[in-house]
Amino acid sequence: MRNDELERLVNQRTSELESENKELSSEMEIHKKAEEKLLKKQDHFLKIFSAVPVGLLLLNGETEIVEANQAIYSMVLRDPIDVIGRRAGNGLGCIHSYEDSKGCGFSNSCPACPLRRGIEQIIAESPCVVDAELNLTLMIDDKPQLRCLNVSAEPVEIDGHLYVIVAIDDMTDRKKTEEALRESEKRMSIILESEPECVKIINPDGDLVYMNPAGLDMIDADNLGQVMGQSLLPLIGEKYREAFADNFLNALNGGGGKLEFDVVGLKGRHIWLESNSVPLRLQNEEIAGVLSITRDISDRKLAEDKLKRSLSLVNATLESTVDGILVVDTERKVRRYNNKFAELWRIPESVLATLDDETLLAFVLDQLSEPQIFLEKVEGLYLTDSESFDVVDFKDGRIFEFYSRPQELDGEKIGRVWSFRDVTERKKSEEALEESKRQLEELNATKDKLFSIIGHDMRGPIGGFKQLIDLTISDCDLSDTQSVSEILEVIQQSANTIYELLENLLDWAKSQRDAVMFMPSNLNLHQVIHACISLLSDMASKKNICIHNQTSSKQLVFADQNMLMTILRNLLTNAIKFTHPGNNIYVSVEDTGKAIFIRVKDEGVGMNAENLGNLFKATAGAPRFGTAGEKGTGLGLLLCKEFIEKHGGRIEAESEVGKGSTFCFSLPYARELMN
């Protein structure tokens, strides 16, 4: 029994132990899993602890650093061995911890250390510290650096022991940035407040958000409150409101632009403004409004208006003047010209459109009589600072006067101005007036000469003629044939002189009245000359002068016979008058290929340059006397000149004192020989 009971008790106890063992195994399994889970959480915590960007410290009751994350090591540039196990000041490298060999907490500066006092207070009283700003000097990379730290701390109990977890955020760079930003804002505020131009900000609704004092002055606002939150559109001139609104919307959509407009200020003052608007962007590029810089351009507008009026006056003056005006800069580019210039020079629009002076110059040269001379003058003036006045002749007979001078600005040459005037009609009028004056002078001189001839040249011979007749009747013995013959010879000479003079007077009078019939025909020049020589043979023989006809017997000319006879008679008579007795007179012909030239050459007294220059002028000086006392009037040479010019020819004279004279005149070829 006892054995059975014992066995039963053993079995029972064994069963109880097995049951307890199972329970224990189950609890151990649960505890193991809980432990594994805790370890896993701890591992996650450590990873998070290490990865947090804010510096984290775990301090024990002695303010020793038990744990620190990577952010702390990076903040103070220290390895974990130099941080863990040290007091907070030593671990972080507080500069005061170097002042005493015992380290943190023993320096004279430590009692005032906010970090030390804060941690000790937390340990003693268990309060929390949130976002406390501490300025500490830390030895970082062996250099003392002032750091601004944001510190939060909270006590925590671990395994029955009090710890303090400290979060440290280094705000030094951010503080510097904020300080720089505040300084920048301060400077910007000073700039904006002192900026002489208007600076304004308008929100997307079109209402004013900000305007500096300069802008408030522009619109006569006493303070910003008068216009803050209001639209400026009512102040804009009605003509420009739509453009102002479009400019605002363009800037609000990312564009911008410049606009000029007029404004009536709050006190009724009218001004002109120029505004440049751009979108006001935030850091995320979002457009928060429109920023505009605006300046007062009232003075400029006034100056522009005056300039426009001046330019209008200049334009009106340029277009109303009779002169063609051209303005060229130093690069030879045309800067201005009026319509009269294009009209005068007949320059087409296509050439004018080039605005190139050299192109214009090349075009007009073909119109000129002497293009090279004009070109040299123009090119020369561009190289100097001289003024110039000159005349240019055209192939079609036009005549331009042109004046040129440099264009200057503030004493510096910036181009050249040319002025052209068509003086063709004026020149013709001047020439006609000059010709009329010349003809009048000749007419007066001829009149005077005529009166002189009638009063002296004719009166003398006729008076002598009368005296001889009176003497013959009263005193002459008619039976004395020798005396009568001598008197008659003198009378004959006087009669011949009077006749010659009357012939020239009659011919001259006819020519002046265009009463002379001009009837040219082909004439045998040799025969005409021979006839004239025969008529004057008695006059020549009395001075023993021989006249030589050296012309060809077949020489023909196209001339009026009576006029030609008058020309030759006068030239030969003069040659006889001024040739010494016993000398010769030669009449010769030269064919130049263009005309027939007849020369009458004598071996007479000749004449000086002054007399030679007055030969064919009615204003000739005192009469000259021949070698036998014959008096010349000069009327015959005037008549010769007129008759020769009627034939389209000219007359010239060569002479030298003591060596005789040569008179040469031209006549056209006979008609059948003209070609």
XYZ file of C-alpha atoms in Angstrom:
675
model
C 0.000 0.000 0.000
C 2.631 2.233 0.965
C 4.492 1.551 -2.194
C 1.413 2.088 -4.262
C 0.692 5.329 -2.514
C 4.215 6.459 -2.975
C 4.188 5.607 -6.625
C 0.953 7.483 -6.997
C 2.369 10.503 -5.267
C 5.490 10.343 -7.432
C 3.461 10.125 -10.583
C 1.269 12.974 -9.482
C 4.237 15.128 -8.638
C 5.868 14.210 -11.921
C 2.731 15.191 -13.768
C 2.624 18.495 -11.878
C 6.272 19.157 -12.689
C 5.741 18.362 -16.323
C 2.787 20.748 -16.404
C 4.827 23.456 -14.666
C 7.678 22.775 -17.049
C 5.387 23.231 -20.004
C 4.102 26.479 -18.537
C 7.633 27.615 -17.872
C 8.712 26.706 -21.388
C 5.772 28.627 -22.764
C 6.593 31.635 -20.611
C 10.249 31.433 -21.645
C 9.206 31.302 -25.283
C 6.987 34.349 -24.763
C 9.760 36.141 -22.887
C 12.234 35.306 -25.659
C 9.948 36.646 -28.315
C 9.320 39.766 -26.238
C 13.056 40.149 -25.799
C 13.674 39.725 -29.521
C 10.986 42.257 -30.237
C 12.490 44.643 -27.725
C 15.931 44.187 -29.256
C 14.479 44.831 -32.683
C 12.782 47.984 -31.452
C 16.007 49.014 -29.775
C 17.854 48.477 -33.030
C 15.248 50.556 -34.874
C 15.508 53.232 -32.201
C 19.284 53.326 -32.488
C 19.052 53.635 -36.271
C 16.523 56.428 -35.942
C 18.573 58.002 -33.152
C 21.627 57.968 -35.361
C 19.859 59.154 -38.508
C 17.983 62.095 -36.993
C 19.437 65.349 -38.554
C 19.133 67.100 -35.198
C 21.928 66.403 -32.701
C 20.825 64.127 -29.822
C 22.613 63.569 -26.522
C 21.714 61.186 -23.701
C 23.137 62.454 -20.392
C 23.216 60.673 -17.056
C 22.728 62.320 -13.680
C 26.390 63.383 -13.667
C 25.844 65.245 -16.986
C 28.081 62.691 -18.677
C 27.318 61.877 -22.287
C 26.073 58.315 -22.434
C 25.003 58.303 -26.066
C 25.225 60.703 -29.051
C 24.047 60.474 -32.637
C 25.924 61.135 -35.873
C 24.541 64.670 -36.105
C 26.449 65.581 -32.891
C 29.733 64.192 -34.240
C 29.264 66.119 -37.511
C 28.299 69.309 -35.651
C 31.461 69.442 -33.488
C 33.730 67.555 -35.926
C 34.703 65.004 -33.243
C 34.986 61.228 -33.105
C 32.742 59.247 -30.667
C 35.765 58.479 -28.446
C 36.155 62.218 -27.807
C 32.475 62.609 -26.960
C 31.091 59.542 -25.150
C 31.792 59.373 -21.409
C 32.643 63.049 -21.126
C 30.650 65.783 -19.515
C 28.474 67.744 -21.912
C 30.836 70.750 -22.086
C 33.910 68.576 -22.637
C 32.187 66.396 -25.201
C 30.881 69.314 -27.235
C 34.210 71.157 -26.987
C 33.019 74.165 -24.972
C 35.923 76.629 -24.872
C 35.513 77.072 -21.107
C 36.254 73.382 -20.554
C 39.819 74.154 -21.645
C 40.269 76.844 -19.005
C 40.729 74.320 -16.192
C 42.444 70.951 -16.283
C 39.474 69.373 -14.517
C 37.303 70.227 -17.546
C 33.626 71.045 -17.744
C 32.093 72.503 -14.584
C 35.319 73.654 -12.988
C 36.069 76.814 -14.986
C 35.248 80.191 -13.500
C 32.908 80.685 -16.474
C 30.968 77.475 -15.893
C 28.554 78.748 -13.213
C 27.169 81.138 -15.807
C 26.989 78.526 -18.565
C 23.352 78.271 -19.663
C 23.848 74.697 -20.905
C 25.259 73.539 -17.544
C 22.642 75.361 -15.507
C 19.812 74.122 -17.712
C 20.866 70.464 -17.481
C 21.425 70.650 -13.724
C 17.984 72.250 -13.299
C 16.349 69.460 -15.316
C 18.116 66.809 -13.208
C 17.103 68.520 -9.986
C 13.572 69.550 -10.847
C 12.657 67.436 -13.890
C 11.303 70.380 -15.997
C 11.356 70.385 -19.761
C 13.276 72.915 -21.869
C 11.909 73.687 -25.317
C 13.616 75.708 -28.085
C 16.072 77.561 -25.889
C 18.634 79.562 -27.874
C 22.178 79.302 -26.553
C 25.251 81.091 -27.894
C 28.302 78.969 -27.064
C 31.899 79.179 -28.176
C 33.039 75.683 -29.181
C 36.449 74.475 -30.245
C 35.765 73.052 -33.668
C 38.637 71.801 -35.766
C 40.993 73.374 -33.163
C 39.494 76.802 -33.725
C 37.080 78.654 -31.398
C 33.799 79.275 -33.181
C 30.722 81.025 -31.854
C 27.741 78.797 -32.494
C 24.062 79.572 -32.079
C 22.268 76.440 -30.792
C 18.592 75.697 -30.424
C 18.310 73.330 -27.422
C 15.391 71.233 -26.194
C 15.817 68.865 -23.204
C 13.606 66.450 -21.293
C 14.289 64.095 -18.350
C 13.771 60.390 -18.866
C 13.972 57.430 -16.464
C 15.778 54.323 -17.669
C 16.071 51.241 -15.474
C 15.210 53.344 -12.445
C 17.905 55.900 -13.218
C 17.319 59.523 -14.254
C 18.710 60.552 -17.623
C 18.320 63.682 -19.741
C 17.820 63.523 -23.490
C 18.994 66.716 -25.195
C 18.138 67.765 -28.797
C 20.577 70.311 -30.280
C 19.999 72.093 -33.610
C 22.910 74.235 -34.896
C 21.242 77.416 -36.177
C 24.469 79.354 -36.751
C 24.260 79.367 -40.533
C 20.529 79.981 -40.469
C 21.021 82.851 -38.035
C 23.672 84.329 -40.279
C 21.346 83.944 -43.223
C 18.479 85.520 -41.308
C 20.726 88.348 -40.164
C 21.954 88.870 -43.715
C 18.364 88.785 -44.895
C 17.341 91.329 -42.265
C 20.299 93.510 -43.238
C 19.402 93.115 -46.887
C 15.786 94.004 -46.155
C 16.979 97.012 -44.199
C 19.203 98.142 -47.054
C 16.450 97.455 -49.556
C 14.042 99.461 -47.441
C 16.518 102.349 -47.314
C 17.034 102.106 -51.068
C 13.336 101.993 -51.810
C 12.613 104.852 -49.433
C 15.334 107.002 -51.022
C 14.821 105.827 -54.620
C 13.891 108.873 -56.769
C 11.762 106.693 -59.041
C 8.460 105.152 -58.110
C 8.566 101.518 -56.992
C 5.178 99.879 -56.620
C 3.769 96.387 -56.188
C 0.277 95.495 -57.400
C -1.408 92.254 -56.407
C -3.119 89.957 -58.919
C -6.448 91.716 -58.278
C -4.959 94.978 -59.526
C -4.824 96.637 -56.097
C -1.807 98.536 -54.794
C 0.183 96.660 -52.140
C 3.249 98.873 -51.829
C 4.485 102.206 -53.141
C 7.623 104.040 -52.038
C 7.647 107.763 -51.081
C 8.791 108.854 -54.549
C 5.720 107.195 -56.046
C 3.425 108.740 -53.462
C 4.834 112.171 -54.343
C 4.164 111.534 -58.017
C 0.452 110.978 -57.437
C 0.233 113.626 -54.679
C -0.626 111.078 -51.964
C 0.152 112.151 -48.395
C 0.756 108.587 -47.229
C 0.486 104.989 -48.376
C -2.812 104.545 -46.550
C -4.531 106.853 -49.039
C -3.989 104.435 -51.908
C -3.217 101.080 -50.276
C -5.518 98.324 -51.494
C -6.937 100.513 -54.285
C -6.642 100.370 -58.056
C -4.548 103.046 -59.738
C -6.549 102.785 -62.959
C -8.813 105.807 -62.199
C -5.706 108.018 -62.027
C -4.534 106.947 -65.498
C -5.451 109.147 -68.445
C -8.514 107.749 -70.184
C -6.647 107.362 -73.459
C -4.094 105.026 -71.827
C -6.221 103.003 -69.381
C -6.721 100.070 -71.704
C -3.015 99.937 -72.535
C -2.168 100.134 -68.804
C -4.507 97.221 -68.048
C -3.042 95.167 -70.926
C 0.489 95.865 -69.694
C -0.481 94.730 -66.168
C -2.074 91.506 -67.418
C 0.911 90.784 -69.644
C 3.265 91.055 -66.647
C 0.924 88.971 -64.505
C 1.120 86.230 -67.151
C 4.910 86.195 -67.061
C 5.597 88.873 -69.642
C 6.041 92.558 -68.941
C 6.909 95.678 -70.832
C 7.293 99.441 -70.890
C 4.476 101.954 -71.179
C 4.209 105.725 -71.277
C 0.988 107.284 -69.984
C -0.363 110.422 -68.367
C -1.687 110.593 -64.817
C -3.841 113.071 -62.937
C -2.743 113.016 -59.291
C -4.955 113.088 -56.232
C -4.633 116.878 -56.157
C -5.314 117.367 -59.864
C -1.704 117.733 -61.019
C -1.109 116.355 -64.523
C 2.153 114.487 -65.169
C 3.615 112.007 -67.644
C 5.032 108.698 -66.429
C 7.018 105.855 -67.943
C 6.556 102.465 -66.252
C 8.459 99.222 -66.710
C 6.554 96.222 -65.322
C 7.746 92.678 -64.572
C 6.136 89.721 -62.800
C 6.854 89.472 -59.035
C 7.839 85.838 -58.466
C 8.125 83.903 -55.213
C 10.855 81.308 -54.553
C 8.658 78.617 -56.046
C 8.334 80.734 -59.202
C 4.691 81.457 -58.430
C 3.689 84.936 -59.627
C 2.405 86.899 -56.645
C 1.815 90.227 -58.380
C 3.435 92.836 -60.597
C 6.476 94.954 -59.750
C 6.741 98.275 -61.596
C 9.485 100.888 -61.729
C 7.997 104.219 -62.783
C 9.680 107.523 -63.544
C 8.358 111.030 -64.088
C 8.978 111.963 -67.736
C 7.001 115.212 -67.770
C 10.113 117.300 -68.489
C 11.162 114.883 -71.202
C 7.690 114.985 -72.737
C 7.802 118.771 -72.691
C 11.214 118.702 -74.341
C 9.985 116.139 -76.876
C 6.991 118.330 -77.650
C 9.279 121.314 -78.185
C 11.539 119.136 -80.298
C 8.579 117.934 -82.366
C 7.537 121.528 -82.928
C 11.077 122.435 -83.874
C 11.334 119.452 -86.215
C 7.973 120.366 -87.713
C 9.258 123.873 -88.317
C 12.493 122.501 -89.761
C 10.571 120.118 -92.018
C 8.253 122.881 -93.182
C 11.258 125.121 -93.803
C 13.129 122.399 -95.666
C 10.170 121.588 -97.878
C 9.247 125.222 -98.546
C 12.726 126.409 -99.509
C 13.722 126.675 -103.154
C 17.022 125.030 -102.297
C 17.695 121.316 -102.384
C 19.082 120.255 -98.995
C 21.210 117.173 -98.321
C 22.659 116.148 -94.928
C 25.380 113.474 -94.859
C 27.099 112.049 -91.758
C 30.796 111.294 -91.333
C 30.222 107.734 -92.566
C 28.866 109.134 -95.862
C 25.339 108.008 -95.000
C 22.453 110.282 -95.980
C 20.671 111.481 -92.845
C 18.247 113.970 -94.363
C 17.132 115.448 -97.671
C 14.140 117.410 -98.864
C 11.942 116.810 -101.890
C 13.498 119.755 -103.698
C 16.885 118.023 -103.615
C 15.482 114.922 -105.318
C 13.611 117.106 -107.811
C 16.623 119.256 -108.721
C 18.964 116.321 -109.237
C 16.246 114.099 -110.761
C 17.158 111.184 -108.502
C 14.697 108.249 -108.500
C 13.271 106.885 -105.260
C 15.185 103.602 -105.639
C 18.516 105.468 -105.522
C 17.414 107.728 -102.656
C 16.311 104.678 -100.677
C 19.940 103.478 -100.430
C 20.723 106.492 -98.200
C 24.277 106.141 -99.481
C 25.967 109.383 -100.496
C 28.444 107.696 -102.831
C 25.582 105.972 -104.672
C 23.786 109.305 -105.102
C 26.997 110.964 -106.251
C 27.664 108.262 -108.847
C 24.133 108.702 -110.210
C 24.300 112.500 -110.674
C 27.783 112.675 -112.243
C 26.467 111.696 -115.695
C 24.346 114.847 -115.732
C 27.300 117.233 -115.352
C 29.431 118.963 -117.951
C 32.607 118.431 -115.929
C 31.880 115.487 -113.595
C 35.483 114.852 -112.594
C 35.998 118.415 -111.370
C 32.757 118.282 -109.350
C 33.719 114.875 -107.892
C 37.137 116.154 -106.819
C 35.566 119.199 -105.153
C 33.051 117.059 -103.228
C 35.600 114.472 -102.127
C 37.977 117.239 -101.087
C 35.351 118.954 -98.929
C 34.600 115.714 -97.069
C 38.257 115.674 -95.989
C 38.222 119.213 -94.564
C 36.234 121.418 -92.200
C 35.979 124.188 -94.785
C 32.919 125.973 -96.085
C 32.514 126.209 -99.847
C 30.464 128.093 -102.428
C 30.680 127.102 -106.067
C 28.794 126.649 -109.341
C 28.230 123.467 -111.324
C 27.166 123.287 -114.986
C 24.933 120.577 -116.459
C 25.041 119.052 -119.895
C 21.463 120.181 -120.540
C 22.342 123.812 -119.833
C 21.188 123.990 -116.229
C 23.363 125.798 -113.695
C 23.381 125.097 -109.946
C 24.946 127.084 -107.168
C 25.933 124.906 -104.237
C 26.997 125.781 -100.721
C 28.477 123.332 -98.236
C 29.593 123.542 -94.624
C 30.355 121.039 -91.830
C 27.597 120.019 -89.398
C 28.782 120.216 -85.792
C 27.406 119.075 -82.439
C 29.036 120.295 -79.226
C 32.079 121.354 -81.211
C 32.466 117.967 -82.895
C 32.017 117.412 -86.612
C 29.178 114.945 -87.224
C 28.577 115.429 -90.942
C 28.213 117.927 -93.785
C 25.254 119.923 -95.094
C 24.834 120.659 -98.805
C 22.545 123.271 -100.318
C 21.794 123.364 -104.058
C 19.925 126.062 -105.958
C 18.929 126.086 -109.633
C 20.111 129.481 -110.899
C 19.698 128.720 -114.596
C 17.013 131.342 -115.198
C 18.770 133.855 -112.991
C 22.029 133.298 -114.843
C 20.239 133.686 -118.150
C 18.640 136.883 -116.887
C 21.982 138.131 -115.651
C 23.597 137.265 -118.962
C 20.741 138.918 -120.842
C 21.035 141.962 -118.596
C 24.783 142.020 -119.091
C 24.317 141.677 -122.838
C 21.738 144.477 -122.816
C 24.128 146.578 -120.779
C 26.928 145.823 -123.216
C 24.745 146.594 -126.211
C 23.570 149.810 -124.586
C 27.132 150.810 -123.867
C 28.082 149.992 -127.453
C 25.059 151.887 -128.720
C 25.976 154.927 -126.646
C 29.594 154.613 -127.723
C 28.504 154.237 -131.343
C 26.236 157.238 -130.992
C 29.112 159.234 -129.551
C 31.385 157.982 -132.318
C 28.765 158.926 -134.931
C 28.445 162.411 -133.506
C 32.246 162.620 -133.383
C 32.506 161.510 -137.006
C 29.828 163.915 -138.150
C 31.175 166.699 -135.963
C 34.862 166.303 -136.720
C 35.768 163.699 -139.312
C 33.236 164.936 -141.858
C 33.278 168.587 -140.886
C 37.044 168.858 -141.432
C 37.158 167.509 -145.003
C 33.967 169.336 -146.032
C 35.302 172.570 -144.507
C 38.585 172.154 -146.331
C 36.688 171.314 -149.490
C 34.670 174.546 -149.112
C 37.776 176.644 -148.460
C 39.505 175.273 -151.541
C 36.512 176.123 -153.724
C 36.298 179.588 -152.194
C 40.038 180.080 -152.758
C 39.778 178.863 -156.321
C 36.948 181.258 -157.108
C 38.443 184.286 -155.382
C 42.198 184.042 -155.700
C 43.158 181.326 -158.162
C 44.359 182.214 -161.655
C 42.379 179.761 -163.722
C 44.870 180.184 -166.542
C 47.534 178.695 -164.304
C 46.783 175.080 -165.057
C 49.458 173.834 -162.689
C 47.853 175.534 -159.669
C 44.372 174.514 -160.721
C 45.537 170.902 -161.101
C 47.057 170.889 -157.610
C 43.882 172.368 -156.081
C 41.708 169.839 -157.891
C 43.915 167.009 -156.668
C 43.434 168.151 -153.066
C 39.710 168.499 -153.662
C 39.613 164.971 -155.091
C 41.431 163.567 -152.074
C 38.972 165.294 -149.737
C 36.043 164.062 -151.822
C 37.381 160.485 -151.679
C 37.766 160.683 -147.919
C 34.238 162.050 -147.523
C 32.873 159.413 -149.870
C 34.594 156.570 -148.042
C 33.301 157.889 -144.745
C 29.764 158.246 -146.076
C 29.877 154.733 -147.504
C 30.823 153.298 -144.115
C 28.254 155.458 -142.327
C 25.500 154.320 -144.639
C 26.510 150.666 -144.370
C 26.779 150.910 -140.585
C 23.386 152.635 -140.316
C 21.806 149.913 -142.430
C 23.371 147.179 -140.320
C 22.087 148.795 -137.131
C 18.580 148.840 -138.568
C 18.973 145.281 -139.980
C 18.301 146.891 -143.348
C 21.278 145.225 -145.017
C 20.182 142.382 -147.242
C 22.242 139.280 -146.478
C 22.330 137.219 -149.663
C 25.265 134.771 -149.537
C 26.289 132.737 -152.547
C 29.295 130.865 -153.825
C 31.927 133.459 -154.785
C 35.352 133.282 -156.385
C 37.438 134.810 -153.606
C 40.382 135.611 -155.869
C 38.165 137.695 -158.187
C 36.529 139.622 -155.325
C 39.925 140.469 -153.822
C 41.212 141.504 -157.265
C 38.207 143.845 -157.712
C 38.854 145.517 -154.340
C 42.535 145.951 -155.121
C 41.594 147.592 -158.421
C 39.248 150.042 -156.648
C 42.050 151.083 -154.291
C 44.867 151.072 -156.805
C 45.045 154.884 -157.104
C 45.204 155.259 -153.317
C 47.949 152.640 -153.112
C 49.927 153.974 -156.076
C 50.133 157.455 -154.534
C 52.130 155.899 -151.643
C 53.930 153.530 -154.006
C 52.434 150.567 -152.099
C 52.072 147.222 -153.828
C 49.112 144.977 -152.886
C 49.742 141.240 -153.542
C 46.813 138.897 -154.147
C 48.242 135.526 -153.057
C 44.978 133.605 -153.282
C 44.235 130.750 -155.662
C 42.225 131.696 -158.706
C 39.931 128.729 -157.937
C 39.296 129.521 -154.281
C 35.549 129.673 -153.554
C 33.674 130.883 -150.458
C 30.026 131.160 -149.424
C 29.449 134.873 -148.740
C 27.433 137.994 -149.484
C 29.340 139.807 -152.243
C 28.559 143.366 -151.148
C 29.457 142.630 -147.514
C 32.655 140.844 -148.528
C 33.618 143.816 -150.741
C 32.988 146.190 -147.807
C 35.090 143.998 -145.461
C 38.006 143.774 -147.897
C 37.791 147.463 -148.877
C 38.003 148.581 -145.234
C 40.821 146.211 -144.326
C 42.860 147.151 -147.419
C 42.184 150.893 -146.931
C 43.438 150.668 -143.341
C 46.481 148.720 -144.489
C 47.292 151.435 -147.057
C 46.794 154.209 -144.460
C 49.224 152.718 -141.947
C 51.845 151.392 -144.382
C 54.921 153.422 -145.212
C 55.370 154.396 -148.883
C 57.229 151.826 -150.899
C 56.189 148.848 -148.748
C 53.867 145.899 -149.452
C 50.469 144.529 -148.495
C 49.683 140.792 -148.793
C 46.300 139.109 -149.082
C 46.452 135.324 -148.535
C 44.113 132.401 -147.734
C 44.407 129.379 -145.393
C 42.131 126.348 -145.491
C 41.955 124.911 -141.936
C 39.561 122.129 -142.810
C 36.791 123.890 -140.907
C 36.662 127.259 -142.678
C 38.499 129.579 -145.072
C 40.693 132.174 -143.327
C 41.621 135.370 -145.276
C 44.660 137.308 -144.053
C 45.473 140.946 -144.856
C 49.074 141.615 -143.805
C 50.827 144.968 -144.069
C 54.359 146.215 -143.424
C 53.109 149.294 -141.621
C 53.626 151.009 -138.299
C 51.886 148.343 -136.214
C 50.210 149.087 -132.867
C 50.624 148.505 -129.164
C 48.613 146.049 -127.043
C 46.192 148.699 -125.779
C 45.201 149.815 -129.287
C 45.032 146.186 -130.387
C 42.565 145.408 -127.595
C 40.265 148.301 -128.557
C 40.178 147.647 -132.296
C 36.678 146.203 -132.542
C 35.013 148.267 -129.802
C 32.877 151.339 -130.283
C 34.531 152.674 -127.140
C 37.933 152.853 -128.841
C 40.093 155.778 -127.781
C 41.501 158.667 -129.822
C 41.680 158.242 -133.638
C 44.948 157.119 -135.167
C 46.631 158.760 -138.150
C 48.204 157.024 -141.119
C 51.749 157.410 -142.439
C 50.626 160.277 -144.742
C 48.473 161.912 -142.104
C 45.317 159.998 -143.057
C 42.846 159.942 -140.181
C 41.113 156.701 -139.165
C 37.758 156.587 -137.372
C 37.556 152.877 -136.455
C 34.046 152.675 -137.900
C 35.214 150.489 -140.761
C 36.514 147.783 -138.405
C 33.215 147.755 -136.476
C 31.431 147.262 -139.767
C 33.820 144.467 -140.739
C 33.191 142.675 -137.450
C 29.396 142.832 -137.842
C 29.457 141.625 -141.456
C 31.896 138.782 -140.673
C 29.749 137.609 -137.744
C 26.698 137.579 -140.023
C 28.606 134.959 -142.019
C 29.196 132.946 -138.874
C 32.873 133.834 -138.855
C 35.202 135.791 -136.601
C 37.940 138.388 -137.043
C 41.227 138.624 -135.176
C 44.267 140.893 -135.342
C 47.966 140.517 -134.613
C 50.333 143.442 -134.444
C 53.642 144.666 -133.143
C 54.838 148.255 -133.122
C 57.117 148.910 -136.101
C 56.498 145.498 -137.660
C 53.054 145.888 -139.198
C 49.706 144.247 -138.575
C 47.806 141.160 -139.752
C 43.996 140.985 -139.860
C 42.521 137.513 -140.244
C 38.853 136.630 -140.699
C 36.994 133.427 -141.529
C 34.303 132.597 -144.080
C 32.408 129.360 -144.719
C 33.185 127.006 -147.566
C 31.284 127.199 -150.803
C 28.122 125.124 -150.520
C 29.150 122.347 -152.833
C 32.418 121.983 -150.910
C 30.987 122.088 -147.373
C 31.246 118.322 -146.903
